[in-house]
Short mmCIF file of C-alpha atoms and ligand atoms in Angstrom, two decimals:
data_model
loop_
_atom_site.label_atom_id
_atom_site.label_comp_id
_atom_site.label_asym_id
_atom_site.label_seq_id
_atom_site.Cartn_x
_atom_site.Cartn_y
_atom_site.Cartn_z
CA MET A 1 -14.70 62.57 -56.81
CA ASP A 2 -15.35 62.43 -60.54
CA ARG A 3 -17.62 60.32 -62.67
CA VAL A 4 -15.99 58.46 -65.52
CA ILE A 5 -16.79 55.40 -67.55
CA SER A 6 -14.10 52.85 -68.30
CA LEU A 7 -14.01 50.94 -71.56
CA SER A 8 -12.31 47.55 -71.63
CA VAL A 9 -10.92 46.71 -75.02
CA GLY A 10 -10.30 43.16 -76.26
CA GLU A 11 -6.98 41.96 -74.99
CA ILE A 12 -5.93 39.47 -77.63
CA ALA A 13 -6.71 41.36 -80.79
CA LEU A 14 -5.29 44.57 -79.46
CA LYS A 15 -1.91 43.36 -78.44
CA GLY A 16 1.30 44.38 -80.09
CA LYS A 17 2.05 47.21 -82.44
CA ASN A 18 -1.54 47.63 -83.55
CA ARG A 19 -2.82 48.44 -80.12
CA LYS A 20 -2.35 52.16 -80.42
CA TYR A 21 -4.01 52.23 -83.81
CA PHE A 22 -7.05 50.31 -82.52
CA GLU A 23 -7.34 52.48 -79.44
CA ASN A 24 -7.20 55.69 -81.43
CA LYS A 25 -9.89 54.42 -83.81
CA LEU A 26 -11.99 53.50 -80.82
CA ILE A 27 -11.56 56.94 -79.31
CA SER A 28 -12.68 58.58 -82.55
CA HIS A 29 -15.84 56.42 -82.42
CA VAL A 30 -16.46 57.47 -78.82
CA LYS A 31 -16.26 61.13 -79.83
CA ARG A 32 -18.62 60.47 -82.72
CA VAL A 33 -21.35 58.76 -80.69
CA LEU A 34 -21.18 61.25 -77.84
CA GLN A 35 -21.79 64.27 -80.05
CA GLY A 36 -24.39 66.50 -78.46
CA LEU A 37 -23.86 65.15 -74.93
CA PRO A 38 -21.68 66.71 -72.27
CA PHE A 39 -18.42 64.85 -71.70
CA GLY A 40 -14.92 65.80 -70.60
CA LYS A 41 -11.54 64.28 -71.30
CA ILE A 42 -11.13 60.95 -73.07
CA TYR A 43 -7.85 59.30 -72.11
CA LYS A 44 -6.03 55.99 -71.81
CA GLU A 45 -4.67 54.65 -68.57
CA GLN A 46 -2.99 51.28 -68.32
CA GLY A 47 -5.02 49.20 -70.70
CA LYS A 48 -8.39 50.92 -70.48
CA ILE A 49 -9.96 53.97 -72.05
CA TYR A 50 -11.70 56.45 -69.75
CA VAL A 51 -14.31 59.10 -70.52
CA GLU A 52 -15.21 61.85 -68.07
CA VAL A 53 -18.99 62.12 -67.96
CA ASP A 54 -21.84 63.93 -66.23
CA GLU A 55 -23.84 61.94 -63.74
CA ASP A 56 -27.09 63.11 -65.36
CA SER A 57 -26.27 61.79 -68.82
CA LEU A 58 -24.59 58.60 -67.65
CA ASN A 59 -27.27 56.22 -68.91
CA GLU A 60 -27.47 57.85 -72.32
CA VAL A 61 -23.68 57.81 -72.61
CA ILE A 62 -23.57 54.10 -71.83
CA ASN A 63 -26.36 53.29 -74.29
CA ARG A 64 -24.51 55.04 -77.06
CA VAL A 65 -21.04 53.75 -76.25
CA LYS A 66 -22.39 50.19 -76.08
CA LYS A 67 -22.84 50.25 -79.84
CA ILE A 68 -19.15 50.77 -80.55
CA PHE A 69 -17.39 47.64 -81.70
CA GLY A 70 -14.10 46.83 -80.02
CA ILE A 71 -15.44 47.48 -76.52
CA TYR A 72 -15.96 44.39 -74.37
CA TYR A 73 -17.10 45.89 -71.06
CA ILE A 74 -18.24 49.29 -69.85
CA SER A 75 -18.03 50.26 -66.18
CA PRO A 76 -19.42 53.42 -64.60
CA CYS A 77 -16.67 54.40 -62.13
CA ILE A 78 -15.89 56.94 -59.49
CA ARG A 79 -12.41 58.35 -59.93
CA VAL A 80 -10.41 59.69 -57.00
CA ASP A 81 -6.77 60.32 -56.16
CA LYS A 82 -4.73 57.95 -54.00
CA ASP A 83 -5.84 59.45 -50.71
CA MET A 84 -7.24 56.77 -48.36
CA ASP A 85 -10.17 58.89 -47.20
CA HIS A 86 -11.12 59.72 -50.76
CA ILE A 87 -11.03 56.07 -51.75
CA LYS A 88 -13.25 55.16 -48.78
CA GLU A 89 -15.75 57.85 -49.74
CA ALA A 90 -15.76 56.60 -53.32
CA VAL A 91 -16.40 53.03 -52.20
CA LEU A 92 -19.36 54.08 -50.04
CA LYS A 93 -20.71 56.33 -52.77
CA ILE A 94 -20.58 53.67 -55.48
CA LEU A 95 -22.59 51.35 -53.22
CA GLU A 96 -25.31 54.00 -52.97
CA ASP A 97 -25.73 53.81 -56.76
CA ILE A 98 -26.55 50.13 -56.87
CA LYS A 99 -29.90 49.24 -58.30
CA ASP A 100 -31.86 46.53 -56.51
CA ARG A 101 -29.78 47.13 -53.39
CA ASP A 102 -32.11 44.98 -51.31
CA LYS A 103 -31.28 41.95 -53.48
CA VAL A 104 -27.56 42.31 -52.76
CA LYS A 105 -26.61 40.59 -49.53
CA THR A 106 -22.97 39.68 -50.04
CA PHE A 107 -19.94 41.26 -51.64
CA LYS A 108 -16.26 40.82 -52.28
CA VAL A 109 -13.70 43.55 -52.86
CA LYS A 110 -11.28 42.98 -55.72
CA THR A 111 -8.29 45.29 -55.84
CA ASN A 112 -6.06 45.55 -58.86
CA ARG A 113 -2.83 47.33 -57.92
CA ALA A 114 -1.50 48.28 -61.34
CA ASP A 115 0.65 50.94 -59.72
CA LYS A 116 3.18 48.81 -57.88
CA LYS A 117 4.47 51.85 -56.00
CA PHE A 118 1.23 52.00 -54.07
CA PRO A 119 2.30 50.89 -50.56
CA ILE A 120 -0.55 48.54 -49.63
CA LYS A 121 -0.72 45.20 -51.45
CA SER A 122 -3.97 44.17 -53.15
CA PRO A 123 -5.24 41.50 -50.70
CA GLU A 124 -4.62 43.71 -47.70
CA PHE A 125 -6.19 46.70 -49.40
CA SER A 126 -9.28 44.63 -50.27
CA ARG A 127 -9.57 43.55 -46.63
CA LYS A 128 -9.31 47.13 -45.42
CA MET A 129 -12.00 48.33 -47.80
CA GLY A 130 -14.17 45.33 -46.98
CA ALA A 131 -14.00 46.39 -43.34
CA VAL A 132 -15.04 49.93 -44.27
CA ILE A 133 -18.11 48.61 -46.08
CA LEU A 134 -19.06 46.26 -43.22
CA LYS A 135 -18.77 49.06 -40.73
CA ASN A 136 -20.78 51.64 -42.69
CA ILE A 137 -23.44 49.72 -44.52
CA GLU A 138 -26.00 47.57 -42.83
CA GLY A 139 -27.12 44.22 -44.18
CA LEU A 140 -24.05 43.44 -46.26
CA ASN A 141 -21.74 40.52 -45.62
CA VAL A 142 -18.56 39.28 -47.20
CA ASP A 143 -18.64 36.16 -49.34
CA VAL A 144 -15.31 35.44 -51.02
CA ASN A 145 -16.57 32.42 -52.99
CA ASN A 146 -19.89 33.41 -54.49
CA PRO A 147 -20.70 37.05 -53.77
CA ASP A 148 -23.80 38.81 -55.11
CA MET A 149 -21.61 41.73 -56.05
CA TYR A 150 -17.97 42.64 -56.59
CA VAL A 151 -16.54 45.99 -55.60
CA TYR A 152 -13.63 46.63 -57.93
CA ILE A 153 -10.82 49.01 -57.05
CA ASP A 154 -8.23 49.67 -59.76
CA ILE A 155 -5.19 51.50 -58.44
CA LYS A 156 -3.43 53.23 -61.33
CA GLN A 157 -2.29 56.87 -61.57
CA ASN A 158 -5.83 57.52 -60.37
CA VAL A 159 -7.98 55.16 -58.39
CA TYR A 160 -11.16 53.82 -59.99
CA VAL A 161 -13.98 52.29 -58.00
CA TYR A 162 -16.85 50.41 -59.67
CA THR A 163 -19.26 47.52 -59.21
CA ASP A 164 -20.71 47.00 -62.64
CA LYS A 165 -19.29 45.43 -65.79
CA ILE A 166 -21.76 46.01 -68.58
CA LYS A 167 -21.19 43.66 -71.50
CA ALA A 168 -20.81 45.31 -74.89
CA TYR A 169 -20.53 43.69 -78.35
CA GLY A 170 -16.78 43.14 -78.45
CA GLY A 171 -15.32 42.75 -81.92
CA LEU A 172 -12.95 45.24 -83.51
CA PRO A 173 -13.38 48.98 -84.11
CA VAL A 174 -15.02 49.77 -87.44
CA GLY A 175 -12.42 50.87 -89.94
CA THR A 176 -9.61 48.64 -88.71
CA ASN A 177 -10.31 45.84 -91.16
CA GLY A 178 -10.82 47.20 -94.66
CA LYS A 179 -13.98 48.09 -96.55
CA GLY A 180 -16.94 46.01 -97.67
CA LEU A 181 -19.98 46.68 -99.85
CA LEU A 182 -23.13 45.20 -98.31
CA LEU A 183 -25.89 44.10 -100.68
CA LEU A 184 -28.75 45.46 -98.64
CA SER A 185 -32.26 44.28 -99.48
CA GLY A 186 -35.23 45.16 -97.31
CA GLY A 187 -35.19 41.73 -95.67
CA ILE A 188 -34.16 40.42 -92.29
CA ASP A 189 -30.85 38.86 -93.25
CA SER A 190 -28.72 41.44 -95.01
CA PRO A 191 -28.74 44.06 -92.19
CA VAL A 192 -27.59 41.32 -89.80
CA ALA A 193 -24.81 40.37 -92.23
CA GLY A 194 -23.67 43.99 -92.35
CA PHE A 195 -23.75 44.23 -88.57
CA LEU A 196 -21.61 41.10 -88.16
CA MET A 197 -18.96 42.22 -90.64
CA ALA A 198 -18.83 45.71 -89.12
CA LYS A 199 -18.30 43.99 -85.79
CA ARG A 200 -15.13 42.47 -87.22
CA GLY A 201 -13.89 45.95 -88.05
CA VAL A 202 -15.05 46.25 -91.68
CA GLU A 203 -16.13 49.71 -92.81
CA ILE A 204 -19.50 49.20 -94.48
CA SER A 205 -21.09 50.83 -97.50
CA ALA A 206 -24.39 49.52 -98.83
CA ILE A 207 -25.93 48.97 -102.25
CA HIS A 208 -29.61 48.41 -102.86
CA PHE A 209 -31.29 47.26 -106.07
CA HIS A 210 -34.81 48.32 -106.86
CA SER A 211 -37.25 48.13 -109.74
CA TYR A 212 -38.87 51.53 -109.57
CA PRO A 213 -41.72 52.22 -110.46
CA PHE A 214 -42.68 48.58 -109.84
CA THR A 215 -41.18 48.88 -106.39
CA SER A 216 -42.29 51.97 -104.50
CA GLU A 217 -40.44 54.89 -103.02
CA ARG A 218 -41.60 53.69 -99.64
CA ALA A 219 -39.75 50.42 -100.19
CA GLU A 220 -36.60 52.42 -100.85
CA GLU A 221 -37.29 54.53 -97.76
CA LYS A 222 -37.48 51.34 -95.72
CA VAL A 223 -34.02 50.29 -96.89
CA LYS A 224 -32.65 53.74 -96.04
CA ASN A 225 -34.11 53.32 -92.57
CA LEU A 226 -32.33 50.00 -92.20
CA ALA A 227 -29.09 51.66 -93.26
CA LYS A 228 -29.75 54.37 -90.69
CA ILE A 229 -30.13 51.82 -87.89
CA LEU A 230 -26.93 50.09 -89.02
CA SER A 231 -25.11 53.40 -89.06
CA LEU A 232 -25.66 53.69 -85.30
CA TYR A 233 -23.07 50.91 -85.06
CA THR A 234 -20.92 51.66 -88.07
CA GLY A 235 -20.81 55.42 -88.19
CA LYS A 236 -21.86 57.31 -91.29
CA MET A 237 -22.48 55.05 -94.19
CA ARG A 238 -22.70 55.57 -97.92
CA MET A 239 -25.63 53.92 -99.62
CA TYR A 240 -25.83 53.31 -103.37
CA SER A 241 -29.07 52.57 -105.08
CA VAL A 242 -29.45 51.12 -108.59
CA ASN A 243 -32.50 50.45 -110.75
CA ILE A 244 -32.43 46.98 -112.31
CA LEU A 245 -35.88 46.96 -113.88
CA ASP A 246 -34.58 46.97 -117.45
CA ILE A 247 -32.34 44.03 -116.65
CA GLN A 248 -35.21 42.06 -115.18
CA LYS A 249 -37.41 42.83 -118.18
CA GLU A 250 -34.70 41.71 -120.56
CA ILE A 251 -34.11 38.45 -118.65
CA ASN A 252 -37.83 37.86 -118.49
CA ALA A 253 -38.17 38.32 -122.23
CA LYS A 254 -35.16 36.34 -123.39
CA CYS A 255 -34.15 33.73 -120.82
CA PRO A 256 -35.79 30.64 -119.29
CA GLU A 257 -38.28 31.63 -116.62
CA ASP A 258 -36.83 29.36 -113.93
CA GLN A 259 -33.43 31.11 -114.14
CA MET A 260 -34.75 34.58 -113.29
CA THR A 261 -33.50 34.62 -109.71
CA ILE A 262 -30.01 33.32 -110.35
CA LEU A 263 -29.56 35.52 -113.44
CA SER A 264 -30.61 38.66 -111.55
CA ARG A 265 -28.37 37.70 -108.64
CA ARG A 266 -25.42 37.52 -111.06
CA PHE A 267 -26.29 40.99 -112.36
CA MET A 268 -26.46 42.36 -108.83
CA MET A 269 -22.99 40.98 -108.18
CA ARG A 270 -21.55 42.45 -111.37
CA ILE A 271 -22.98 45.88 -110.63
CA ALA A 272 -21.87 45.70 -107.00
CA GLU A 273 -18.37 44.67 -108.08
CA LYS A 274 -18.12 47.72 -110.37
CA VAL A 275 -19.29 50.07 -107.63
CA ALA A 276 -16.88 48.45 -105.18
CA ARG A 277 -13.89 48.73 -107.50
CA GLU A 278 -14.62 52.36 -108.24
CA ASN A 279 -14.78 53.15 -104.55
CA ASP A 280 -11.77 51.24 -103.35
CA ILE A 281 -13.83 48.54 -101.64
CA ASP A 282 -12.34 45.05 -101.55
CA VAL A 283 -15.19 42.66 -100.75
CA LEU A 284 -18.94 42.23 -101.19
CA ILE A 285 -21.16 41.11 -98.30
CA THR A 286 -24.51 39.33 -98.59
CA GLY A 287 -27.08 37.94 -96.19
CA GLU A 288 -27.23 34.51 -97.78
CA SER A 289 -27.61 31.50 -95.53
CA LEU A 290 -27.27 28.00 -96.89
CA GLY A 291 -30.51 26.29 -97.80
CA GLN A 292 -32.74 29.06 -96.52
CA VAL A 293 -34.48 29.55 -99.85
CA ALA A 294 -34.29 27.79 -103.20
CA SER A 295 -31.67 30.15 -104.53
CA GLN A 296 -29.31 29.63 -101.60
CA THR A 297 -27.84 26.25 -102.44
CA VAL A 298 -24.15 25.53 -102.83
CA GLU A 299 -24.73 25.21 -106.58
CA SER A 300 -26.32 28.66 -106.72
CA ILE A 301 -23.54 30.12 -104.66
CA ALA A 302 -20.97 28.64 -107.04
CA VAL A 303 -22.79 30.04 -110.07
CA THR A 304 -23.23 33.42 -108.37
CA ASN A 305 -19.55 33.64 -107.47
CA ALA A 306 -18.55 32.79 -111.04
CA SER A 307 -20.03 36.10 -112.24
CA VAL A 308 -17.43 38.24 -110.49
CA ASN A 309 -13.82 38.28 -109.39
CA ILE A 310 -14.32 40.05 -106.11
CA PRO A 311 -14.56 37.98 -102.88
CA ILE A 312 -18.06 37.67 -101.43
CA LEU A 313 -18.38 37.40 -97.64
CA ARG A 314 -21.47 35.58 -96.35
CA PRO A 315 -21.35 35.81 -92.56
CA LEU A 316 -24.76 34.11 -92.14
CA ILE A 317 -23.95 31.10 -94.28
CA GLY A 318 -24.16 28.53 -91.50
CA MET A 319 -26.74 30.19 -89.29
CA ASP A 320 -30.30 29.11 -88.67
CA LYS A 321 -33.09 31.60 -89.32
CA VAL A 322 -34.12 31.71 -85.65
CA HIS A 323 -30.63 32.79 -84.68
CA ILE A 324 -30.55 35.44 -87.42
CA ILE A 325 -33.92 36.76 -86.22
CA ASP A 326 -32.62 36.92 -82.63
CA ILE A 327 -29.74 39.10 -83.77
CA ALA A 328 -32.04 41.27 -85.92
CA LYS A 329 -34.23 41.90 -82.86
CA GLU A 330 -31.23 42.62 -80.66
CA ILE A 331 -29.80 45.20 -83.09
CA GLU A 332 -33.26 46.64 -83.73
CA THR A 333 -33.49 46.12 -87.48
CA TYR A 334 -36.16 43.42 -87.22
CA GLU A 335 -39.24 45.64 -86.89
CA THR A 336 -38.24 47.62 -89.98
CA SER A 337 -37.28 44.53 -91.96
CA ILE A 338 -40.70 42.92 -91.55
CA LEU A 339 -42.59 45.93 -92.91
CA PRO A 340 -44.45 44.54 -95.90
CA TYR A 341 -43.08 46.58 -98.82
CA GLU A 342 -42.37 44.83 -102.08
CA ASP A 343 -38.87 43.79 -103.07
CA CYS A 344 -37.43 43.80 -106.58
CA CYS A 345 -36.90 40.04 -106.36
CA THR A 346 -40.63 39.42 -106.10
CA LEU A 347 -41.07 40.91 -109.54
CA PHE A 348 -41.10 38.21 -112.24
CA LEU A 349 -40.62 35.67 -109.46
CA PRO A 350 -40.41 32.24 -111.12
CA LYS A 351 -42.87 29.60 -109.91
CA HIS A 352 -40.17 26.96 -109.80
CA PRO A 353 -36.73 28.53 -109.66
CA VAL A 354 -33.75 26.32 -110.52
CA THR A 355 -32.17 25.12 -107.30
CA ARG A 356 -29.15 23.39 -108.83
CA PRO A 357 -28.11 25.73 -111.62
CA LYS A 358 -25.31 24.65 -113.94
CA LEU A 359 -22.91 27.36 -114.97
CA LYS A 360 -22.82 26.31 -118.62
CA TYR A 361 -26.62 26.65 -119.01
CA ILE A 362 -26.66 29.96 -117.17
CA GLU A 363 -23.87 31.30 -119.36
CA LYS A 364 -25.74 30.05 -122.42
CA SER A 365 -28.83 32.02 -121.39
CA GLU A 366 -26.72 35.11 -120.86
CA LYS A 367 -25.66 34.89 -124.52
CA ASN A 368 -29.22 35.95 -125.37
CA ILE A 369 -28.76 39.32 -123.69
CA ASP A 370 -26.18 42.10 -123.72
CA VAL A 371 -24.75 41.62 -120.23
CA GLU A 372 -22.09 44.35 -120.33
CA GLY A 373 -24.45 46.87 -121.94
CA LEU A 374 -27.18 46.19 -119.38
CA VAL A 375 -24.74 46.61 -116.49
CA GLU A 376 -23.50 49.92 -117.88
CA LYS A 377 -27.05 51.11 -118.49
CA ALA A 378 -28.14 50.20 -114.96
CA LEU A 379 -25.17 52.06 -113.51
CA GLU A 380 -26.50 55.25 -115.13
CA SER A 381 -29.35 55.09 -112.60
CA LEU A 382 -26.92 55.01 -109.65
CA SER A 383 -27.90 57.32 -106.78
CA VAL A 384 -25.75 57.94 -103.74
CA TYR A 385 -26.95 58.78 -100.23
CA ASP A 386 -24.96 59.58 -97.15
CA ILE A 387 -26.65 57.99 -94.16
CA GLU A 388 -25.90 59.27 -90.67
P1 ATP B 1 -32.66 39.21 -97.02
O1 ATP B 1 -33.42 38.82 -95.79
O2 ATP B 1 -31.37 39.88 -96.75
O3 ATP B 1 -33.52 39.93 -98.02
P2 ATP B 1 -33.30 36.75 -98.29
O4 ATP B 1 -33.40 35.64 -97.29
O5 ATP B 1 -34.52 37.41 -98.76
O6 ATP B 1 -32.27 37.82 -97.72
P3 ATP B 1 -32.44 36.46 -101.07
O7 ATP B 1 -33.59 37.18 -101.58
O8 ATP B 1 -32.03 35.19 -101.70
O9 ATP B 1 -32.51 36.11 -99.51
O10 ATP B 1 -31.20 37.44 -101.09
C1 ATP B 1 -29.94 37.00 -100.69
C2 ATP B 1 -29.03 38.19 -100.51
O11 ATP B 1 -28.88 38.89 -101.75
C3 ATP B 1 -29.56 39.21 -99.55
O12 ATP B 1 -29.25 38.89 -98.20
C4 ATP B 1 -28.86 40.47 -100.01
O13 ATP B 1 -27.53 40.51 -99.51
C5 ATP B 1 -28.84 40.28 -101.52
N1 ATP B 1 -30.01 40.93 -102.12
C6 ATP B 1 -31.18 40.39 -102.46
N2 ATP B 1 -32.02 41.31 -102.96
C7 ATP B 1 -31.38 42.48 -102.94
C8 ATP B 1 -31.71 43.84 -103.29
N3 ATP B 1 -32.89 44.17 -103.79
N4 ATP B 1 -30.75 44.81 -103.12
C9 ATP B 1 -29.56 44.48 -102.60
N5 ATP B 1 -29.20 43.25 -102.24
C10 ATP B 1 -30.09 42.24 -102.40
MG1 MG B 2 -34.94 39.33 -99.36
#
């Protein structure tokens, strides 16, 4: 009798030729998150991935594996061979593990006979095992329509017995869907945007803009901490950091005050595009959500996009703030995001920012400053951190 966990991978996305590629990526993520914990073989068997684990570290293993995208369900199983007595023992043992046992009054056995050579058909096998449970455990009854609990028995090369299907995030394994550069501020939204794109398989790097010494080192530390939390889901992440103080000063001195936000946003995009191109990254990602603040109007988005040629993904665009906050809490970035350190955008913050910028006026203002020169100059301040 061995302890394993089974990982169910998404059926639709993983069909066809890509399946192997996705599964191997997933396995490499499992190895990464389990570093430092005892675990045995990791292997595939008829549609699921299995990891041999120690009973003592089971909870920790599950907590870590839960953060891997591409996994839909996790089940702690007992694995035995196809011997009837061993299967019976496994069934009785798995019932001992159930939390809140006194709340469970009814059950149903569900057998999945993937190995068609196994002599007993699924319904009959379920009945047999149901009888074993009834005979050995007091206070449990069968309910085939609405049971409190299912006892699953998967008959493959090995036999797997389990009762629990723990929901994970789903999505696609990180690294199976290209690379994106996340514009990471210290706020609530951008970490959530990074999380959602990583969940679709995008490998994430981050870039943060600061105005040191007007913004503090602690503010930068906060952003690194956010990147660290994200990296629990994404794996190690590269973070770039760029000082845009000179740009902001120049805009402040030579452009209309109400255009500060949109002009700095265009500079952020230009710098991010350069960093992306140099590092073989194909898209930018932001935490913008339509109408959330003055600068997040369709007009602003149009004017922002016009500054670069690289696609910009905005996974939060149609989400309400309450929903974004719910996700931030769930992924545990919220508490860090709300720490009150200053952000570069609050510097020179216009009292009445333009909400419907027109590209021709914005471009006219940019004639007053040396855009290319300022971008190049800012890039000289680029620092790179590897976050794990
Ligand atoms: P967030 O909660 O992510 O800070 P926000 O609601 O404050 O977003 P804005 O300040 O308009 O909105 O920023 C919109 C997006 O622009 C952010 O989600 C982020 O992707 C990017 N951004 C803003 N400031 C910075 C910064 N200092 N460094 C990197 N990216 C930034
Ligand atoms: Mg912000």
